[in-house]
Short mmCIF file of C-alpha atoms and ligand atoms in Angstrom, two decimals:
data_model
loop_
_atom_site.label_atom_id
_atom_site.label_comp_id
_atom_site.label_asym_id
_atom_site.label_seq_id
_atom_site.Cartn_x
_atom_site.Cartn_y
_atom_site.Cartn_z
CA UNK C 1226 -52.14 289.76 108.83
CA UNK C 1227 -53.90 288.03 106.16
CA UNK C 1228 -56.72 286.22 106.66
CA UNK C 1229 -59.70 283.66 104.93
CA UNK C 1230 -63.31 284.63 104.88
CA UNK C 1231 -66.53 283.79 103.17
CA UNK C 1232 -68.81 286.52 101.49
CA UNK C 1233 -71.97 286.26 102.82
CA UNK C 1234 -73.80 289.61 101.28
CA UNK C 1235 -73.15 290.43 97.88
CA UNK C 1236 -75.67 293.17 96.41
CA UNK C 1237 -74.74 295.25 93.26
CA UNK C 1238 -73.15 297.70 95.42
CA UNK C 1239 -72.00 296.43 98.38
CA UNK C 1240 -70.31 293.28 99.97
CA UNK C 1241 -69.73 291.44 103.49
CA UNK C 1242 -67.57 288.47 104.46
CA UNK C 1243 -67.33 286.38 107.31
CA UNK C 1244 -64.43 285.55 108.63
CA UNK C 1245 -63.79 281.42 108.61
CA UNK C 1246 -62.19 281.39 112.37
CA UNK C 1247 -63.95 283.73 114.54
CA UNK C 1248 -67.54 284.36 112.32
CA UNK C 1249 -66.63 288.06 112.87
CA UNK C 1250 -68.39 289.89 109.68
CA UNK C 1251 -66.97 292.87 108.04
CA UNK C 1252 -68.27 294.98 105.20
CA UNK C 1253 -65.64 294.10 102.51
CA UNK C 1254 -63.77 295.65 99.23
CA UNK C 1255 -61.72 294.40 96.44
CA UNK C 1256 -58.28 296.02 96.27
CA UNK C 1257 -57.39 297.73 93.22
CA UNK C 1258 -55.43 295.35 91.35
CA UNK C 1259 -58.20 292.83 91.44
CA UNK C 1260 -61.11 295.71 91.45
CA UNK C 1261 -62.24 294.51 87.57
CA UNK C 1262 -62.60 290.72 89.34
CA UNK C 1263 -66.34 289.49 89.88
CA UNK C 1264 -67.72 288.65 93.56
CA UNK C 1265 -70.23 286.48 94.83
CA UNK C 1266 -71.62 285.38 97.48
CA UNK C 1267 -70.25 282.17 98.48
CA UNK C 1268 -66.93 283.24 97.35
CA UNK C 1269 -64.24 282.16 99.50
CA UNK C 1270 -61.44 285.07 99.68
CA UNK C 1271 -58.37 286.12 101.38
CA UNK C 1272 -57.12 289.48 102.75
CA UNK C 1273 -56.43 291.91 105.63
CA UNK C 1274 -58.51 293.75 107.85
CA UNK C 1275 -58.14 297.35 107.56
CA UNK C 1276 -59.67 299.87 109.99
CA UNK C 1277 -63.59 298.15 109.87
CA UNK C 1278 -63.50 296.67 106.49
CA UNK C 1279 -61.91 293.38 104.86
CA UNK C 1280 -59.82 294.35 102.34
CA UNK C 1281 -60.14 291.44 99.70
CA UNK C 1282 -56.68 290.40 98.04
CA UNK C 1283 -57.58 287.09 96.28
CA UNK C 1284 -60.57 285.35 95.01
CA UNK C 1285 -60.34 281.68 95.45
CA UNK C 1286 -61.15 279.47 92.48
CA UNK C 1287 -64.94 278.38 92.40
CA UNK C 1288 -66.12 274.64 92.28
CA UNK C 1289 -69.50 275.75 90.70
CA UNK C 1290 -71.39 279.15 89.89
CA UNK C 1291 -75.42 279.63 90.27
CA UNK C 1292 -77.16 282.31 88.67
CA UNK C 1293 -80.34 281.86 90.43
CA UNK C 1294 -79.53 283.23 93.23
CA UNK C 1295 -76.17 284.64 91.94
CA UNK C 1296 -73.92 282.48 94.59
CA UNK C 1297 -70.27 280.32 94.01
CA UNK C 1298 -69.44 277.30 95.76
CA UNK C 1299 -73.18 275.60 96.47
CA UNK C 1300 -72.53 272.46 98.11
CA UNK C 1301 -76.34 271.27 98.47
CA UNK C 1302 -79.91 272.31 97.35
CA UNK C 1303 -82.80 271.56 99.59
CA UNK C 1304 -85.21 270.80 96.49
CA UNK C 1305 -88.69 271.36 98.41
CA UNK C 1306 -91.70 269.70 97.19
CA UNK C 1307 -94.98 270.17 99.16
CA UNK C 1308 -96.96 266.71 99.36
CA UNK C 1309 -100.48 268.66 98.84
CA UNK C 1310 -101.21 272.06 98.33
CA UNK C 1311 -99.86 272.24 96.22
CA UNK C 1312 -99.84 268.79 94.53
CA UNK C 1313 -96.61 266.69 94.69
CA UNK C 1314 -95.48 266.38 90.98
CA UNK C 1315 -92.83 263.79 90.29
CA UNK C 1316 -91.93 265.46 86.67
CA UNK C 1317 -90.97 268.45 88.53
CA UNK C 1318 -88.70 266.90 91.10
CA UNK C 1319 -86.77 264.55 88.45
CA UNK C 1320 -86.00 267.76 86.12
CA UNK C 1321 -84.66 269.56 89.50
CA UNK C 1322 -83.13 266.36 90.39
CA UNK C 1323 -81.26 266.32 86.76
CA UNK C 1324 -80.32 269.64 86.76
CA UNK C 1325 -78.33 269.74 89.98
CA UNK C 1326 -76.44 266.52 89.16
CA UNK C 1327 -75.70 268.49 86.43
CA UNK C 1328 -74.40 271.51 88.49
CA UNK C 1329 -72.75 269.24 90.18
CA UNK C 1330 -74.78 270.36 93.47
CA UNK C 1331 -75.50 267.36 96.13
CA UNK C 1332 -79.79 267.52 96.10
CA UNK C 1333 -81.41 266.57 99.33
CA UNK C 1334 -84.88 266.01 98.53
CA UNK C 1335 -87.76 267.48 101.48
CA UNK C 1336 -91.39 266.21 100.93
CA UNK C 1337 -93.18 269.01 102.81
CA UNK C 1338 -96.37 269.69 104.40
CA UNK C 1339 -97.47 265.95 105.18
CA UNK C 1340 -99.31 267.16 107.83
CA UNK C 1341 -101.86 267.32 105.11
CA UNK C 1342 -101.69 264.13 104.23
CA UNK C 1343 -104.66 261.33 105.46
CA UNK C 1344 -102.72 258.36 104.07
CA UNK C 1345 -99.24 258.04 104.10
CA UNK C 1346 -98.48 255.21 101.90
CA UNK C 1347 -98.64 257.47 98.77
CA UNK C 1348 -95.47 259.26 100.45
CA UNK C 1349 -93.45 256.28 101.72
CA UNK C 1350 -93.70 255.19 98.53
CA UNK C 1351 -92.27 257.64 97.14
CA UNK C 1352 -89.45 258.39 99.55
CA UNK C 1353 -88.54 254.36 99.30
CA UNK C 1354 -88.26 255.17 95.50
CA UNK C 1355 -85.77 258.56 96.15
CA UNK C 1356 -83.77 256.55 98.50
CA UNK C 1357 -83.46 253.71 96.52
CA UNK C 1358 -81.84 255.70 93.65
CA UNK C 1359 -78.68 257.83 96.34
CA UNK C 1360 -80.97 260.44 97.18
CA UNK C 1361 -81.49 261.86 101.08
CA UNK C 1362 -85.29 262.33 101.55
CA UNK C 1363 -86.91 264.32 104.43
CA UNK C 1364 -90.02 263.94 104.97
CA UNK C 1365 -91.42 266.67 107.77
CA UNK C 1366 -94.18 269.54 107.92
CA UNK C 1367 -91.86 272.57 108.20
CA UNK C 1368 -94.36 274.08 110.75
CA UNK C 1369 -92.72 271.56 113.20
CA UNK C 1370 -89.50 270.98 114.22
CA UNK C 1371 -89.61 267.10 113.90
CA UNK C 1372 -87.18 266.42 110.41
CA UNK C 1373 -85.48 270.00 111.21
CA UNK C 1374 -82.41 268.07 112.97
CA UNK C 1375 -81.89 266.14 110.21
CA UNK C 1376 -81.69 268.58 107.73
CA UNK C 1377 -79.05 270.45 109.71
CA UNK C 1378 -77.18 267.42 110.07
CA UNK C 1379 -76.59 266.96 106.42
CA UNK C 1380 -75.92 270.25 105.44
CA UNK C 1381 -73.36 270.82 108.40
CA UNK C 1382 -70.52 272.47 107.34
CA UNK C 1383 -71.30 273.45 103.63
CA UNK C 1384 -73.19 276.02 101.91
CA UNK C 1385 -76.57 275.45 100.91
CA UNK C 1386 -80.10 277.32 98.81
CA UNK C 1387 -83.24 275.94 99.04
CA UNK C 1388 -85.26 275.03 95.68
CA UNK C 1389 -88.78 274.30 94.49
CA UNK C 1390 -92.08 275.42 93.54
CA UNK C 1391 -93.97 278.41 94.23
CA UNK C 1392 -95.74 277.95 97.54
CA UNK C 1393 -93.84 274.55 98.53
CA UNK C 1394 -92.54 275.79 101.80
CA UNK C 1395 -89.12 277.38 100.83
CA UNK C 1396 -89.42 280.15 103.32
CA UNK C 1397 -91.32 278.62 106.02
CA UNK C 1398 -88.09 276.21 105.84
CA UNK C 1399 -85.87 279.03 106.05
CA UNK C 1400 -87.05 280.31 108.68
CA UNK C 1401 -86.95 277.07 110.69
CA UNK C 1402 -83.27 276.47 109.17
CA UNK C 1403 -81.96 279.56 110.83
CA UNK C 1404 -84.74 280.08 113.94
CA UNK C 1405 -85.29 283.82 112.43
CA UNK C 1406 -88.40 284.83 111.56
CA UNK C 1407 -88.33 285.45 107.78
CA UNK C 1408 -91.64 286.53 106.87
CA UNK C 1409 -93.22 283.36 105.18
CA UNK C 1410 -93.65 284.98 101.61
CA UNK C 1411 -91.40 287.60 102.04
CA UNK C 1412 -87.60 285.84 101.59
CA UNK C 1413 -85.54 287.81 99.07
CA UNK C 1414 -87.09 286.95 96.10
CA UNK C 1415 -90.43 288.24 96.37
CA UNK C 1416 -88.57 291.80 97.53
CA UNK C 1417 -86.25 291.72 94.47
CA UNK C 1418 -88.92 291.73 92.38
CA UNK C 1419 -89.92 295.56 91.96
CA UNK C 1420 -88.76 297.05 88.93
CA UNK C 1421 -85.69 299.17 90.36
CA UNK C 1422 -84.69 296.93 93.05
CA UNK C 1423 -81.36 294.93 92.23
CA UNK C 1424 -81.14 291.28 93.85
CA UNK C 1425 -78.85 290.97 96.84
CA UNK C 1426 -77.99 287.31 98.39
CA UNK C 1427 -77.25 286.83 102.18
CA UNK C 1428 -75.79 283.52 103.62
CA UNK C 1429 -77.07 283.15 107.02
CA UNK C 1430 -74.31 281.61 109.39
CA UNK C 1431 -76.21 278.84 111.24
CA UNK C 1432 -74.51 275.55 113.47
CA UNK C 1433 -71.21 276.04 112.93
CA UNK C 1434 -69.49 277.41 109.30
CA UNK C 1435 -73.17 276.28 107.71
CA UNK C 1436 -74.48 278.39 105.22
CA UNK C 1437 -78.06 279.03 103.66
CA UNK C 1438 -79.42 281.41 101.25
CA UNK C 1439 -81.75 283.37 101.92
CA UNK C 1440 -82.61 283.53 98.08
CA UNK C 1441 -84.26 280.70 96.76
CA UNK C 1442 -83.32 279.12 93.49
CA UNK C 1443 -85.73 278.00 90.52
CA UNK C 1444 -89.13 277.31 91.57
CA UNK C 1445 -89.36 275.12 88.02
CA UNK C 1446 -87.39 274.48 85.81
CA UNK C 1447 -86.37 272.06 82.34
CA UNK C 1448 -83.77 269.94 82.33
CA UNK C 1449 -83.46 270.32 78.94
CA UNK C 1450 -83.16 273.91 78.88
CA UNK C 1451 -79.28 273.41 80.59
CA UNK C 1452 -78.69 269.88 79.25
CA UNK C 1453 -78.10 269.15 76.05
CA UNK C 1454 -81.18 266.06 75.24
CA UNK C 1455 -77.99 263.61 74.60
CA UNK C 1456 -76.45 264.19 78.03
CA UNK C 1457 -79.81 264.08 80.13
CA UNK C 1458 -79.40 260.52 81.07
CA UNK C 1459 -75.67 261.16 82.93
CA UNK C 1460 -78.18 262.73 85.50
CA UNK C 1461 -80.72 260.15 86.13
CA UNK C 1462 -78.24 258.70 88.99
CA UNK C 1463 -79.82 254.70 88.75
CA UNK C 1464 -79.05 254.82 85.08
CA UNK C 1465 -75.43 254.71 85.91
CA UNK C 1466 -75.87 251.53 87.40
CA UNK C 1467 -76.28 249.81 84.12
CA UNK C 1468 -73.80 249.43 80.80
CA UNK C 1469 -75.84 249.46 77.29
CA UNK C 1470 -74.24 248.22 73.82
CA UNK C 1471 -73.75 251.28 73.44
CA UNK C 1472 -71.50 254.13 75.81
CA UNK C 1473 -73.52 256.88 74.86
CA UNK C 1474 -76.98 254.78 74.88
CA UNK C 1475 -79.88 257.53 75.48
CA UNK C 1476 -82.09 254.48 76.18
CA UNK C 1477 -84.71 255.20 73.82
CA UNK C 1478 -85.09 252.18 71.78
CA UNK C 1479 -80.84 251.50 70.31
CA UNK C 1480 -79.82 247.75 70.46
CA UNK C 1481 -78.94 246.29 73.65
CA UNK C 1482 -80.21 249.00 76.33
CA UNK C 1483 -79.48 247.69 79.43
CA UNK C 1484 -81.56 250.57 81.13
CA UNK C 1485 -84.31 249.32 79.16
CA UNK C 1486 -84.18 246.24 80.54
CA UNK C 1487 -84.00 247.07 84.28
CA UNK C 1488 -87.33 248.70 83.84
CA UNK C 1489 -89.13 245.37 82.06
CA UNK C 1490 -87.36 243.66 85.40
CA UNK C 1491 -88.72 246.50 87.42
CA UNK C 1492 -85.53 247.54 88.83
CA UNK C 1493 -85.77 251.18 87.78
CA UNK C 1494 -89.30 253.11 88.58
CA UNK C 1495 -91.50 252.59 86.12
CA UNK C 1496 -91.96 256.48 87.16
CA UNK C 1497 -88.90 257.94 86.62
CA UNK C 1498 -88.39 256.31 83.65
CA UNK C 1499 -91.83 257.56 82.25
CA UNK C 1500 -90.44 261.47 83.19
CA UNK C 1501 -87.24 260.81 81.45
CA UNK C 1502 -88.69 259.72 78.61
CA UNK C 1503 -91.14 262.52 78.64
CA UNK C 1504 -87.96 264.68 78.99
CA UNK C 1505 -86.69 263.37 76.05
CA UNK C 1506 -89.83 263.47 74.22
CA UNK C 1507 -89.67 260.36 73.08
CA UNK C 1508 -92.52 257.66 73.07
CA UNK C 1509 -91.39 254.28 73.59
CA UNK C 1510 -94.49 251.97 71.94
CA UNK C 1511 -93.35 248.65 74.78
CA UNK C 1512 -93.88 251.04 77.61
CA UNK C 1513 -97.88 250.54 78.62
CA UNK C 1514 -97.19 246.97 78.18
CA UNK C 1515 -94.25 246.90 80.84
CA UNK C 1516 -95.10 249.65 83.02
CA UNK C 1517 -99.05 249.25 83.96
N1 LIG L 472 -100.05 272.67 106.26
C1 LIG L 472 -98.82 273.11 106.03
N2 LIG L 472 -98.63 274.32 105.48
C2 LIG L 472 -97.37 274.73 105.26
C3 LIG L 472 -96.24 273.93 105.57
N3 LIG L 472 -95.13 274.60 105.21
C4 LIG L 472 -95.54 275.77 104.69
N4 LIG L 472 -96.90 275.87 104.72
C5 LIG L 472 -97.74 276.98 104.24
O1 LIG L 472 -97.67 277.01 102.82
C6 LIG L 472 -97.72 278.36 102.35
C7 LIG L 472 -96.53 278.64 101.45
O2 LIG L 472 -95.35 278.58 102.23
P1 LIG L 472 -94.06 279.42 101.88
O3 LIG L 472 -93.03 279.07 102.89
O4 LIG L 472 -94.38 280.84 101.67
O5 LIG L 472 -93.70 278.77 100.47
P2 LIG L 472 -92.56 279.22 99.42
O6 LIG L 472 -92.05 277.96 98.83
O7 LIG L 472 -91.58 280.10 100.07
O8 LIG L 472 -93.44 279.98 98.35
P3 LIG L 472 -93.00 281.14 97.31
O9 LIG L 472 -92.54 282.29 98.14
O10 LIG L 472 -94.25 281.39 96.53
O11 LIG L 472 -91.92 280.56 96.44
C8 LIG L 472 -97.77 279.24 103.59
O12 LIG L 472 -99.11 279.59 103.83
C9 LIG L 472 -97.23 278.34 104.70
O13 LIG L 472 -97.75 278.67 105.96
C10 LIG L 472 -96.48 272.64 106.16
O14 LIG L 472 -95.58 271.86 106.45
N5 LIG L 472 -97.78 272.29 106.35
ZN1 LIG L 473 -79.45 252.29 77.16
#
C-alpha cells in the first residue's frame, strides 16, 4: 500500500522519513528507477513499506531548496537576533530579512535575550518598526518559556530552521522548541565542522506535523551576494507599498521615487532605508537632512 511521508534525516549516506498519518519513522531508500534522483530533508515522498524500511517511489516537486542546511520545502525561518550580547544589529537583520523574501521563506523575526536589557524602549521600538512593515516579532529570553507558545503557534504545521548570528540563541531556542536538551553550542553545526565529518540534517517532529531543523542556517549573510543589486528592493516588503515613475525604480535618486518620498514623510524607517541604501552602496546627499 502506498503511502506519503516526510524525510526527516538525510546524511550523505543514509535517510529516514516520517510517515504524514501515524509519525511512524522508518529508515528509507530510493528504488532503483529513481536511485540517480537527489533527497533532502524536507522532501515530501511517496512509497511502500517493505519489511522495516520505506521504500521511496516518487519525489514530490519542491516549493524551495536551502543549501544551508541542505533542506526542501522551508516554510519559515526563525531569524534570531540577541538584543545584547551580542549587540542587536539592524543591518544584519534587514539583509536576512531580504534574503528570505527572496527564498521565498515566511521570516518570523525573535529579539532574544531581553532579559539583559535595563530599558526596554530601545526594543519596543524596534519591534513596532518590524511589525509595522508584515513582519511577526517575538520578543522573549529563550531561557524562559514566556514567548515559547507563540512561536509554536506560528510555525504549527510547517517546516521550519532557525537563523542568525553566532551566539544569538539559535540552540538554546532549539532546545526550548522541541523540550530536548540539545547541548547549547553543540546543535549540528558545530559537530559538522571536523574535517571528515559530512553534514547530516534532522527535522524534529514537534506539536503536531511541525518541523524544525536541527541545523541552523546562515549566521550572516549579504543580500547582495544572492540578489542581483537591481532586484534588492522587491525584498524590502514596505517598499511594495509605493508606485515610483518608474516600475523598476531602485529608489536611489531616478525621477519621481515614491519610496523616496515616504521616507521625507517618515512613513518608511528612516532605518531601514539607511541599510538598504548601504546595501546598495549608494549615498543619497538629501539623506542627513531628512533622516536626523
Ligand atoms: N541572558 C541570556 N542568555 C542567553 C539567552 N539565550 C541564550 N543565551 C546564552 O547565550 C549563549 C549563546 O547561546 P546559543 O544558544 O549557544 O547561541 P547560538 O545562536 O546557537 O550560537 P552559535 O552556536 O555560536 O551559532 C549561551 O551562553 C546561552 O546560554 C537569553 O535569552 N538570555
Ligand atoms: Zn523609487
Amino acid at each position: 500500500m502506498s503511502a506519503k511521508a516526510l524525510v526527516t534525516y538525510r546524511s550523505a549516506a543514509a535517510s529516514r522519513v516520517t510517515l504524514l498519518d501515524s509519525l511512524k519513522t522508518y529508515p528509507s531508500i530510493l528504488r532503483k528507477k529513481i536511485k540517480k534522483q537527489k533527497l533532502y530533508a524536507g522532501d515530501f515522498v511517496e512509497g511502500e513499506i517493505i519489511g522495516d524500511q520505506f521504500v521511496i517511489e516518487k519525489i514530490e516537486p519542491r516549493k524551495n531548496l536551502l543549501v544551508r542546511p541542505p533542506v526542501a520545502n522551508v516554510d519559515n525561518v526563525l531569524v534570531v537576533m540577541a538584543m545584547r550580547s551580542p549587540n542587536f544589529d539592524s543591518y544584519l537583520l534587514d539583509n536576512f530579512l531580504a534574503v528570505y523574501e527572496y527564498k521565498k521563506i515566511e521570516p518570523i523575526i525573535i529579539f532574544n535575550k531581553i532579559d539583559l536589557l535595563e530599558d526596554k524602549r530601545e526594543l519596543e521600538t524596534w519591534i513596532d518598526l518590524y511589525q509595522n512593515i508584515g513582519y511577526e516579532v517575538v520578543a522573549l529570553s529563550a531561557m524562559q518559556e514566556d514567548g515559547i507558545k507563540k512561536i509554536k503557534k506560528y510555525i504549527q504545521g510547517d517546516i521550519t530552521i532557525v537563523a542568525g548570528p553566532s551566539g544569538a540563541g539559535k540552540s538554546t531556542l532549539l532546545s526550548k522548541l522541541l523540550g530536548i536538551d540539545l547541548k547549547t553550542g553543540e546543535v549540528n553545526h558545530k559537530l559538522g565542522r571536523g574535517r571528515h565529518t559530512t553534514t547530516a540534517v534532522t527535522l524534529y517532529p514537534f506539536n503536531h506535523n511541525s518541523f524544525i531543523a536541527d541545523t541552523p542556517g546562515f549566521s550572516k549573510v549579504e543580500a547582495t551576494y544572492f540578489i542581483d543589486k537591481r532586484e534588492v528592493h522587491r525584498y524590502f516588503r514596505e517598499f511594495l507599498r509605493y508606485q515610483c515613475k518608474f516600475p523598476d525604480c531602485t529608489h536611489t535618486n531616478e525621477p519621481g521615487c515614491a519610496v523616496e518620498e515616504a521616507v521625507k514623510k517618515g512613513e518608511i524607517s528612516c532605518n531601514r532605508f539607511k541599510n538598504y541604501l548601504k546595501i546598495m552602496q549608494f549615498f543619497w546627499k538629501e539623506f542627513d537632512t531628512i533622516c536626523k
